[in-house]
Each structure stands twice: as C-alpha cells, then as structure tokens.
Amino acid sequence: MEMKKIKILGEGSSSGGEFEKVQVIGQGEIGGDVKAKITKITGECHIKGNALIDQYNLTGKGIIDGELECEEVKVIGDLTVTDSLKATIFNMRGFVTSNGNAEMEKMTIKGGFHIEGLMNVGELSVNLQVANSKVQEIGGENITIKSKSLFNKTYTLEAEIIEGDNIYLEYTTANVVRGNDVEIGPGCEIKFVEYRSTFKCSDKNTKKIAEVKQI
C-alpha cells in the first residue's frame, strides 16, 4: 500500500499520520504526531505532536510540540523542539532550542543553541554566531566550540559541565571541563579543569581558570 503525501502551498493545515513525504512551501500546521520518510519545509511549519522522520530539511522556522527523532537533520533558520531531540546527523545554520535532552552522533552548528538538558554528541562542532548559547551539560568524544566575531560582536556559550575525550573551547563559561586532551582558547572562564593526557591554554586565559588538575 502506497503511503500518503502531504503538500501545503501557501497557507494550510493537515492532520497527523504516517507519510511518505511532507512538503510545506509557505506556512503549514500539522495537528498530531507525524511519521515520515522525508519532511521538506520552506517557510514555516508547526507540528503539534511528536515527529519521527528519516530526513528533516528546514529552510525557515520549525516548531515541534513534542520529541523530534531523525536520521538526518538539515536546518537553515530556527528550530524549536519542546521535548527531546535525537538525530544521527544534525547540520544547522541558525538556532536550535530544545526543552529536553539532545542526542546526536554528529552535530555541526553555525549559529547557536539552547538545550535545557544534557547534550550527548559523539562529534560536536560549533561556530557560535547569531546569539549566545546555553546548555546544562555536554558529553561527547570530540567537542569543538569556536566563536566567530560578526560586526564586532562575539557570541558565547554557557554550560555547567563539559566532558569529552578531545575538547577545544573558545568564549565558553563553564563550572567544570573534564577530558583526555583539553585546550582552552580565548574568551573562556572555567572554574575547574580536569585532564588526563594534555592541557593547553591561551596566554590570555591563564587568569580565567580557577583550578587545573591532572587525573
């Protein structure tokens, strides 16, 4: 049996369900849980429920009232998820907000994020732009946080705990940074650093780290 497809052009709405493809060009609203192979949005789409999607492509603004679980996410714009966010691959140019946890194998962001819970990522690469970012805790293997100044404005990340194997941080404020190989770049304020193998610190940052300990 062939799966249904949704196509909204202009402004429209649909009920939830299981679909082959969901396409929105304009402004769309889906009232209920969505399971789809492909969701492609150009404009704005509000899913009033959980979303289980193989490939989620967004150019514009996306709101999901529930949990988003995907194989691959590509976003240019703003994405808001009221519950947890799970993806194998997550690529974004913009800003993502999640009121729950975020779990990804690979996450690349040029922009910013606000994650209320734990961010668990195998490989995390962030170039802070657009706005300041905030997360409760980051855990992963390779964690890289950089900040690119735009129009003389430098954006920052605030976190309670950052823990990983290989860590490089810029313009980050954290209580605890713990890793195997840790490098602290410019603009950071760290209360406590624990490292196993190597520790490097920008000369400008030596006074902004309260305590460093090899474990």
PDB file of C-alpha atoms in Angstrom:
ATOM      1  CA  MET A   1       0.000   0.000   0.000  1.00  0.00           C
ATOM      2  CA  GLU A   2       1.399   3.364  -1.053  1.00  0.00           C
ATOM      3  CA  MET A   3       1.960   5.831   1.772  1.00  0.00           C
ATOM      4  CA  LYS A   4       0.283   9.224   1.725  1.00  0.00           C
ATOM      5  CA  LYS A   5       1.963  12.503   0.865  1.00  0.00           C
ATOM      6  CA  ILE A   6       1.246  15.992   2.175  1.00  0.00           C
ATOM      7  CA  LYS A   7       1.905  19.120   0.147  1.00  0.00           C
ATOM      8  CA  ILE A   8       0.974  22.523   1.544  1.00  0.00           C
ATOM      9  CA  LEU A   9       1.398  25.547  -0.718  1.00  0.00           C
ATOM     10  CA  GLY A  10       0.763  28.974   0.736  1.00  0.00           C
ATOM     11  CA  GLU A  11      -1.113  28.507   4.000  1.00  0.00           C
ATOM     12  CA  GLY A  12      -2.757  25.287   5.118  1.00  0.00           C
ATOM     13  CA  SER A  13      -3.105  22.517   7.665  1.00  0.00           C
ATOM     14  CA  SER A  14      -3.329  18.743   7.894  1.00  0.00           C
ATOM     15  CA  SER A  15      -3.915  16.060  10.478  1.00  0.00           C
ATOM     16  CA  GLY A  16      -1.040  13.899  11.683  1.00  0.00           C
ATOM     17  CA  GLY A  17      -0.265  10.404  10.493  1.00  0.00           C
ATOM     18  CA  GLU A  18       2.247   8.305   8.585  1.00  0.00           C
ATOM     19  CA  PHE A  19       3.529   9.725   5.317  1.00  0.00           C
ATOM     20  CA  GLU A  20       5.973   9.111   2.507  1.00  0.00           C
ATOM     21  CA  LYS A  21       6.709  12.834   2.227  1.00  0.00           C
ATOM     22  CA  VAL A  22       5.640  16.042   3.915  1.00  0.00           C
ATOM     23  CA  GLN A  23       6.289  19.222   1.930  1.00  0.00           C
ATOM     24  CA  VAL A  24       5.488  22.757   3.007  1.00  0.00           C
ATOM     25  CA  ILE A  25       6.108  25.837   0.893  1.00  0.00           C
ATOM     26  CA  GLY A  26       4.667  28.713   2.861  1.00  0.00           C
ATOM     27  CA  GLN A  27       3.036  28.256   6.254  1.00  0.00           C
ATOM     28  CA  GLY A  28       1.765  24.871   7.416  1.00  0.00           C
ATOM     29  CA  GLU A  29       0.354  23.258  10.539  1.00  0.00           C
ATOM     30  CA  ILE A  30       0.073  19.536  11.253  1.00  0.00           C
ATOM     31  CA  GLY A  31      -2.227  18.570  14.100  1.00  0.00           C
ATOM     32  CA  GLY A  32      -0.801  15.435  15.646  1.00  0.00           C
ATOM     33  CA  ASP A  33       2.118  13.017  15.621  1.00  0.00           C
ATOM     34  CA  VAL A  34       3.997  12.656  12.340  1.00  0.00           C
ATOM     35  CA  LYS A  35       5.944   9.715  10.987  1.00  0.00           C
ATOM     36  CA  ALA A  36       7.548  10.411   7.615  1.00  0.00           C
ATOM     37  CA  LYS A  37      10.419   9.404   5.396  1.00  0.00           C
ATOM     38  CA  ILE A  38      11.061  12.944   4.165  1.00  0.00           C
ATOM     39  CA  THR A  39       9.920  16.302   5.515  1.00  0.00           C
ATOM     40  CA  LYS A  40      10.886  19.339   3.463  1.00  0.00           C
ATOM     41  CA  ILE A  41       9.916  22.801   4.670  1.00  0.00           C
ATOM     42  CA  THR A  42      10.492  26.149   3.002  1.00  0.00           C
ATOM     43  CA  GLY A  43       8.825  28.751   5.157  1.00  0.00           C
ATOM     44  CA  GLU A  44       7.223  27.777   8.462  1.00  0.00           C
ATOM     45  CA  CYS A  45       5.798  24.526   9.823  1.00  0.00           C
ATOM     46  CA  HIS A  46       4.275  23.740  13.205  1.00  0.00           C
ATOM     47  CA  ILE A  47       3.905  20.052  14.107  1.00  0.00           C
ATOM     48  CA  LYS A  48       1.572  19.685  17.097  1.00  0.00           C
ATOM     49  CA  GLY A  49       2.926  16.370  18.283  1.00  0.00           C
ATOM     50  CA  ASN A  50       5.949  14.081  18.154  1.00  0.00           C
ATOM     51  CA  ALA A  51       7.891  13.704  14.908  1.00  0.00           C
ATOM     52  CA  LEU A  52       9.664  10.542  13.756  1.00  0.00           C
ATOM     53  CA  ILE A  53      11.305  11.441  10.447  1.00  0.00           C
ATOM     54  CA  ASP A  54      14.090   9.891   8.397  1.00  0.00           C
ATOM     55  CA  GLN A  55      15.156  13.144   6.740  1.00  0.00           C
ATOM     56  CA  TYR A  56      14.096  16.563   8.047  1.00  0.00           C
ATOM     57  CA  ASN A  57      15.013  19.547   5.853  1.00  0.00           C
ATOM     58  CA  LEU A  58      14.059  23.043   7.004  1.00  0.00           C
ATOM     59  CA  THR A  59      14.661  26.439   5.481  1.00  0.00           C
ATOM     60  CA  GLY A  60      12.832  28.908   7.678  1.00  0.00           C
ATOM     61  CA  LYS A  61      11.156  28.220  11.006  1.00  0.00           C
ATOM     62  CA  GLY A  62      10.125  24.891  12.507  1.00  0.00           C
ATOM     63  CA  ILE A  63       8.226  24.201  15.736  1.00  0.00           C
ATOM     64  CA  ILE A  64       7.620  20.710  17.102  1.00  0.00           C
ATOM     65  CA  ASP A  65       5.377  20.263  20.139  1.00  0.00           C
ATOM     66  CA  GLY A  66       6.983  17.060  21.325  1.00  0.00           C
ATOM     67  CA  GLU A  67      10.015  14.933  20.549  1.00  0.00           C
ATOM     68  CA  LEU A  68      11.926  15.030  17.258  1.00  0.00           C
ATOM     69  CA  GLU A  69      13.730  11.854  16.217  1.00  0.00           C
ATOM     70  CA  CYS A  70      15.535  11.754  12.860  1.00  0.00           C
ATOM     71  CA  GLU A  71      18.250  10.061  10.898  1.00  0.00           C
ATOM     72  CA  GLU A  72      19.378  13.336   9.329  1.00  0.00           C
ATOM     73  CA  VAL A  73      18.504  16.956  10.075  1.00  0.00           C
ATOM     74  CA  LYS A  74      19.417  19.906   7.850  1.00  0.00           C
ATOM     75  CA  VAL A  75      18.309  23.346   9.000  1.00  0.00           C
ATOM     76  CA  ILE A  76      18.812  26.884   7.748  1.00  0.00           C
ATOM     77  CA  GLY A  77      16.838  29.023  10.176  1.00  0.00           C
ATOM     78  CA  ASP A  78      15.263  28.395  13.576  1.00  0.00           C
ATOM     79  CA  LEU A  79      14.130  25.082  15.055  1.00  0.00           C
ATOM     80  CA  THR A  80      12.242  24.744  18.355  1.00  0.00           C
ATOM     81  CA  VAL A  81      11.541  21.347  19.935  1.00  0.00           C
ATOM     82  CA  THR A  82       9.521  21.300  23.156  1.00  0.00           C
ATOM     83  CA  ASP A  83      10.831  17.864  24.178  1.00  0.00           C
ATOM     84  CA  SER A  84      13.997  15.889  23.407  1.00  0.00           C
ATOM     85  CA  LEU A  85      15.908  15.953  20.136  1.00  0.00           C
ATOM     86  CA  LYS A  86      17.528  12.838  18.670  1.00  0.00           C
ATOM     87  CA  ALA A  87      19.385  12.529  15.364  1.00  0.00           C
ATOM     88  CA  THR A  88      22.186  10.589  13.763  1.00  0.00           C
ATOM     89  CA  ILE A  89      23.445  13.613  11.797  1.00  0.00           C
ATOM     90  CA  PHE A  90      22.468  17.202  12.595  1.00  0.00           C
ATOM     91  CA  ASN A  91      23.599  20.139  10.429  1.00  0.00           C
ATOM     92  CA  MET A  92      22.387  23.660  11.155  1.00  0.00           C
ATOM     93  CA  ARG A  93      22.926  27.270  10.170  1.00  0.00           C
ATOM     94  CA  GLY A  94      20.772  29.147  12.633  1.00  0.00           C
ATOM     95  CA  PHE A  95      19.468  28.491  16.137  1.00  0.00           C
ATOM     96  CA  VAL A  96      18.018  25.389  17.786  1.00  0.00           C
ATOM     97  CA  THR A  97      16.088  25.231  21.060  1.00  0.00           C
ATOM     98  CA  SER A  98      15.178  22.050  22.936  1.00  0.00           C
ATOM     99  CA  ASN A  99      13.414  21.885  26.294  1.00  0.00           C
ATOM    100  CA  GLY A 100      14.709  18.341  26.818  1.00  0.00           C
ATOM    101  CA  ASN A 101      17.908  16.465  26.034  1.00  0.00           C
ATOM    102  CA  ALA A 102      19.748  16.380  22.708  1.00  0.00           C
ATOM    103  CA  GLU A 103      21.386  13.187  21.473  1.00  0.00           C
ATOM    104  CA  MET A 104      23.337  13.021  18.204  1.00  0.00           C
ATOM    105  CA  GLU A 105      26.186  11.052  16.669  1.00  0.00           C
ATOM    106  CA  LYS A 106      27.424  14.092  14.744  1.00  0.00           C
ATOM    107  CA  MET A 107      26.309  17.695  15.211  1.00  0.00           C
ATOM    108  CA  THR A 108      27.546  20.713  13.265  1.00  0.00           C
ATOM    109  CA  ILE A 109      26.198  24.171  14.060  1.00  0.00           C
ATOM    110  CA  LYS A 110      26.965  27.588  12.621  1.00  0.00           C
ATOM    111  CA  GLY A 111      24.810  29.709  14.877  1.00  0.00           C
ATOM    112  CA  GLY A 112      23.655  28.844  18.359  1.00  0.00           C
ATOM    113  CA  PHE A 113      21.625  26.596  20.629  1.00  0.00           C
ATOM    114  CA  HIS A 114      19.719  26.490  23.899  1.00  0.00           C
ATOM    115  CA  ILE A 115      19.389  22.990  25.339  1.00  0.00           C
ATOM    116  CA  GLU A 116      17.671  22.690  28.722  1.00  0.00           C
ATOM    117  CA  GLY A 117      19.039  19.224  29.498  1.00  0.00           C
ATOM    118  CA  LEU A 118      22.024  17.102  28.522  1.00  0.00           C
ATOM    119  CA  MET A 119      23.648  17.343  25.097  1.00  0.00           C
ATOM    120  CA  ASN A 120      25.163  13.951  24.278  1.00  0.00           C
ATOM    121  CA  VAL A 121      27.081  14.077  20.985  1.00  0.00           C
ATOM    122  CA  GLY A 122      29.774  11.834  19.543  1.00  0.00           C
ATOM    123  CA  GLU A 123      31.294  14.641  17.474  1.00  0.00           C
ATOM    124  CA  LEU A 124      30.281  18.246  18.159  1.00  0.00           C
ATOM    125  CA  SER A 125      31.482  21.199  16.096  1.00  0.00           C
ATOM    126  CA  VAL A 126      30.033  24.630  16.866  1.00  0.00           C
ATOM    127  CA  ASN A 127      30.811  28.038  15.409  1.00  0.00           C
ATOM    128  CA  LEU A 128      28.987  30.449  17.712  1.00  0.00           C
ATOM    129  CA  GLN A 129      27.071  33.061  15.731  1.00  0.00           C
ATOM    130  CA  VAL A 130      23.629  34.703  15.774  1.00  0.00           C
ATOM    131  CA  ALA A 131      23.131  34.671  19.578  1.00  0.00           C
ATOM    132  CA  ASN A 132      24.610  33.457  22.855  1.00  0.00           C
ATOM    133  CA  SER A 133      24.184  29.745  23.591  1.00  0.00           C
ATOM    134  CA  LYS A 134      23.361  27.825  26.750  1.00  0.00           C
ATOM    135  CA  VAL A 135      23.293  24.163  27.779  1.00  0.00           C
ATOM    136  CA  GLN A 136      23.157  22.321  31.077  1.00  0.00           C
ATOM    137  CA  GLU A 137      25.777  19.694  30.219  1.00  0.00           C
ATOM    138  CA  ILE A 138      27.732  18.493  27.168  1.00  0.00           C
ATOM    139  CA  GLY A 139      29.116  14.981  26.895  1.00  0.00           C
ATOM    140  CA  GLY A 140      30.892  13.594  23.852  1.00  0.00           C
ATOM    141  CA  GLU A 141      34.049  12.306  22.214  1.00  0.00           C
ATOM    142  CA  ASN A 142      35.252  15.271  20.151  1.00  0.00           C
ATOM    143  CA  ILE A 143      33.977  18.694  21.241  1.00  0.00           C
ATOM    144  CA  THR A 144      34.959  21.889  19.424  1.00  0.00           C
ATOM    145  CA  ILE A 145      33.448  25.260  20.317  1.00  0.00           C
ATOM    146  CA  LYS A 146      34.613  28.300  18.354  1.00  0.00           C
ATOM    147  CA  SER A 147      33.275  31.831  18.153  1.00  0.00           C
ATOM    148  CA  LYS A 148      33.349  33.907  15.003  1.00  0.00           C
ATOM    149  CA  SER A 149      33.029  37.623  15.544  1.00  0.00           C
ATOM    150  CA  LEU A 150      30.389  39.252  13.357  1.00  0.00           C
ATOM    151  CA  PHE A 151      30.176  43.044  13.195  1.00  0.00           C
ATOM    152  CA  ASN A 152      32.483  43.249  16.253  1.00  0.00           C
ATOM    153  CA  LYS A 153      30.083  41.066  18.259  1.00  0.00           C
ATOM    154  CA  THR A 154      31.416  37.859  19.804  1.00  0.00           C
ATOM    155  CA  TYR A 155      28.932  35.237  20.968  1.00  0.00           C
ATOM    156  CA  THR A 156      29.436  32.942  23.957  1.00  0.00           C
ATOM    157  CA  LEU A 157      28.464  29.546  25.354  1.00  0.00           C
ATOM    158  CA  GLU A 158      27.378  28.983  28.955  1.00  0.00           C
ATOM    159  CA  ALA A 159      27.460  25.442  30.396  1.00  0.00           C
ATOM    160  CA  GLU A 160      27.591  23.763  33.776  1.00  0.00           C
ATOM    161  CA  ILE A 161      29.703  20.740  32.731  1.00  0.00           C
ATOM    162  CA  ILE A 162      31.597  19.860  29.542  1.00  0.00           C
ATOM    163  CA  GLU A 163      33.065  16.367  29.393  1.00  0.00           C
ATOM    164  CA  GLY A 164      34.713  14.607  26.443  1.00  0.00           C
ATOM    165  CA  ASP A 165      37.799  12.910  25.064  1.00  0.00           C
ATOM    166  CA  ASN A 166      39.150  15.794  22.974  1.00  0.00           C
ATOM    167  CA  ILE A 167      37.978  19.295  23.887  1.00  0.00           C
ATOM    168  CA  TYR A 168      38.705  22.718  22.377  1.00  0.00           C
ATOM    169  CA  LEU A 169      36.825  25.744  23.709  1.00  0.00           C
ATOM    170  CA  GLU A 170      36.545  29.428  22.857  1.00  0.00           C
ATOM    171  CA  TYR A 171      34.380  32.068  24.571  1.00  0.00           C
ATOM    172  CA  THR A 172      32.902  29.481  26.924  1.00  0.00           C
ATOM    173  CA  THR A 173      31.878  29.884  30.560  1.00  0.00           C
ATOM    174  CA  ALA A 174      31.687  26.597  32.492  1.00  0.00           C
ATOM    175  CA  ASN A 175      31.948  25.277  36.023  1.00  0.00           C
ATOM    176  CA  VAL A 176      33.709  22.019  35.080  1.00  0.00           C
ATOM    177  CA  VAL A 177      35.620  20.938  31.967  1.00  0.00           C
ATOM    178  CA  ARG A 178      36.818  17.351  32.039  1.00  0.00           C
ATOM    179  CA  GLY A 179      38.609  15.444  29.275  1.00  0.00           C
ATOM    180  CA  ASN A 180      41.546  13.486  27.970  1.00  0.00           C
ATOM    181  CA  ASP A 181      43.073  16.261  25.844  1.00  0.00           C
ATOM    182  CA  VAL A 182      41.840  19.741  26.777  1.00  0.00           C
ATOM    183  CA  GLU A 183      42.669  23.055  25.108  1.00  0.00           C
ATOM    184  CA  ILE A 184      41.231  26.340  26.336  1.00  0.00           C
ATOM    185  CA  GLY A 185      41.251  29.086  23.721  1.00  0.00           C
ATOM    186  CA  PRO A 186      40.432  32.796  24.005  1.00  0.00           C
ATOM    187  CA  GLY A 187      37.493  34.270  25.887  1.00  0.00           C
ATOM    188  CA  CYS A 188      36.874  31.419  28.354  1.00  0.00           C
ATOM    189  CA  GLU A 189      36.077  31.452  32.064  1.00  0.00           C
ATOM    190  CA  ILE A 190      36.393  27.998  33.648  1.00  0.00           C
ATOM    191  CA  LYS A 191      36.190  27.235  37.363  1.00  0.00           C
ATOM    192  CA  PHE A 192      37.716  23.753  37.270  1.00  0.00           C
ATOM    193  CA  VAL A 193      39.590  21.784  34.578  1.00  0.00           C
ATOM    194  CA  GLU A 194      40.412  18.074  34.878  1.00  0.00           C
ATOM    195  CA  TYR A 195      42.555  16.426  32.195  1.00  0.00           C
ATOM    196  CA  ARG A 196      44.198  13.035  31.726  1.00  0.00           C
ATOM    197  CA  SER A 197      46.805  13.447  28.965  1.00  0.00           C
ATOM    198  CA  THR A 198      47.356  17.016  27.765  1.00  0.00           C
ATOM    199  CA  PHE A 199      46.282  20.526  28.727  1.00  0.00           C
ATOM    200  CA  LYS A 200      46.854  23.729  26.751  1.00  0.00           C
ATOM    201  CA  CYS A 201      45.670  27.230  27.490  1.00  0.00           C
ATOM    202  CA  SER A 202      45.741  30.529  25.616  1.00  0.00           C
ATOM    203  CA  ASP A 203      48.034  33.058  27.311  1.00  0.00           C
ATOM    204  CA  LYS A 204      45.110  35.468  27.583  1.00  0.00           C
ATOM    205  CA  ASN A 205      43.148  32.892  29.547  1.00  0.00           C
ATOM    206  CA  THR A 206      45.530  31.782  32.278  1.00  0.00           C
ATOM    207  CA  LYS A 207      43.894  34.070  34.849  1.00  0.00           C
ATOM    208  CA  LYS A 208      40.363  32.966  33.922  1.00  0.00           C
ATOM    209  CA  ILE A 209      40.766  29.341  35.054  1.00  0.00           C
ATOM    210  CA  ALA A 210      40.414  28.912  38.800  1.00  0.00           C
ATOM    211  CA  GLU A 211      41.882  25.402  39.117  1.00  0.00           C
ATOM    212  CA  VAL A 212      43.562  22.830  36.847  1.00  0.00           C
ATOM    213  CA  LYS A 213      44.157  19.223  37.870  1.00  0.00           C
ATOM    214  CA  GLN A 214      45.611  16.200  36.094  1.00  0.00           C
ATOM    215  CA  ILE A 215      43.782  12.979  36.916  1.00  0.00           C
TER     216      ILE A 215
END
